Amino acid sequence: MTSGAIDWNDLIGKLHVKRRQSAAIKDDQQKHICDWQANGLSQVVYCGAHELNMKKLGNRLRHCQAVTAIRNLRFLR
């Protein structure tokens, strides 16, 4: 391969790795949301006890709630 040429196989491989990492992070965050809801602790206390970023967990929680609300609206139609 000449210098400056794009290695498409390398780029595609990196993209697949990023997608798998992103999916794993979302699964992990979803697990924390379920655990937090089951514990009955406040979000602040749970995040502090598990050394989590409260803002990221809150954003994920809001996203999950929005998706659930949309699914419920579709079900009602």
Short mmCIF file of C-alpha atoms in Angstrom, two decimals:
data_model
loop_
_atom_site.label_atom_id
_atom_site.label_comp_id
_atom_site.label_asym_id
_atom_site.label_seq_id
_atom_site.Cartn_x
_atom_site.Cartn_y
_atom_site.Cartn_z
CA MET A 1 0.00 0.00 0.00
CA THR A 2 1.33 3.45 -0.83
CA SER A 3 1.72 6.05 1.86
CA GLY A 4 -1.31 8.28 2.26
CA ALA A 5 -3.73 5.63 1.01
CA ILE A 6 -6.66 4.71 3.21
CA ASP A 7 -6.65 1.22 4.70
CA TRP A 8 -10.39 0.53 4.57
CA ASN A 9 -10.13 -2.85 6.29
CA ASP A 10 -8.37 -1.23 9.23
CA LEU A 11 -10.99 1.53 9.47
CA ILE A 12 -13.87 -0.95 9.30
CA GLY A 13 -12.23 -3.10 11.97
CA LYS A 14 -11.85 -0.09 14.28
CA LEU A 15 -15.49 0.87 13.71
CA HIS A 16 -16.67 -2.62 14.71
CA VAL A 17 -14.55 -2.47 17.88
CA LYS A 18 -16.03 0.94 18.79
CA ARG A 19 -19.58 -0.37 18.28
CA ARG A 20 -18.93 -3.39 20.52
CA GLN A 21 -17.41 -1.16 23.21
CA SER A 22 -20.34 1.25 23.01
CA ALA A 23 -22.85 -1.60 23.31
CA ALA A 24 -20.98 -3.00 26.32
CA ILE A 25 -21.02 0.40 28.03
CA LYS A 26 -24.77 0.77 27.44
CA ASP A 27 -25.40 -2.75 28.81
CA ASP A 28 -23.32 -1.93 31.88
CA GLN A 29 -25.20 1.35 32.41
CA GLN A 30 -28.53 -0.45 32.02
CA LYS A 31 -27.44 -2.96 34.67
CA HIS A 32 -26.60 -0.10 37.04
CA ILE A 33 -29.99 1.53 36.39
CA CYS A 34 -31.79 -1.72 37.23
CA ASP A 35 -29.67 -2.23 40.37
CA TRP A 36 -30.22 1.38 41.46
CA GLN A 37 -33.99 1.10 41.04
CA ALA A 38 -34.05 -2.20 42.98
CA ASN A 39 -31.95 -0.81 45.87
CA GLY A 40 -34.21 2.12 46.67
CA LEU A 41 -31.20 4.41 47.18
CA SER A 42 -31.06 7.94 45.86
CA GLN A 43 -29.16 8.37 42.61
CA VAL A 44 -26.49 10.42 44.39
CA VAL A 45 -25.88 7.77 47.06
CA TYR A 46 -25.85 4.89 44.56
CA CYS A 47 -23.43 6.67 42.21
CA GLY A 48 -21.16 7.59 45.12
CA ALA A 49 -21.12 4.01 46.43
CA HIS A 50 -20.30 2.57 43.00
CA GLU A 51 -17.97 5.39 41.86
CA LEU A 52 -20.18 6.22 38.88
CA ASN A 53 -20.55 9.44 36.94
CA MET A 54 -23.96 10.65 38.10
CA LYS A 55 -24.52 12.85 35.04
CA LYS A 56 -23.90 10.02 32.56
CA LEU A 57 -26.12 7.63 34.50
CA GLY A 58 -28.85 10.29 34.69
CA ASN A 59 -28.65 10.91 30.95
CA ARG A 60 -28.95 7.19 30.28
CA LEU A 61 -31.90 6.96 32.66
CA ARG A 62 -33.69 9.81 30.89
CA HIS A 63 -33.01 8.16 27.54
CA CYS A 64 -34.47 4.86 28.79
CA GLN A 65 -37.53 6.64 30.17
CA ALA A 66 -38.10 8.45 26.86
CA VAL A 67 -37.86 5.20 24.90
CA THR A 68 -40.29 3.52 27.31
CA ALA A 69 -42.75 6.43 27.02
CA ILE A 70 -42.66 6.24 23.22
CA ARG A 71 -43.23 2.48 23.31
CA ASN A 72 -46.18 2.98 25.66
CA LEU A 73 -47.72 5.56 23.32
CA ARG A 74 -47.42 3.17 20.40
CA PHE A 75 -49.06 0.43 22.47
CA LEU A 76 -52.03 2.66 23.30
CA ARG A 77 -52.84 3.39 19.66
#
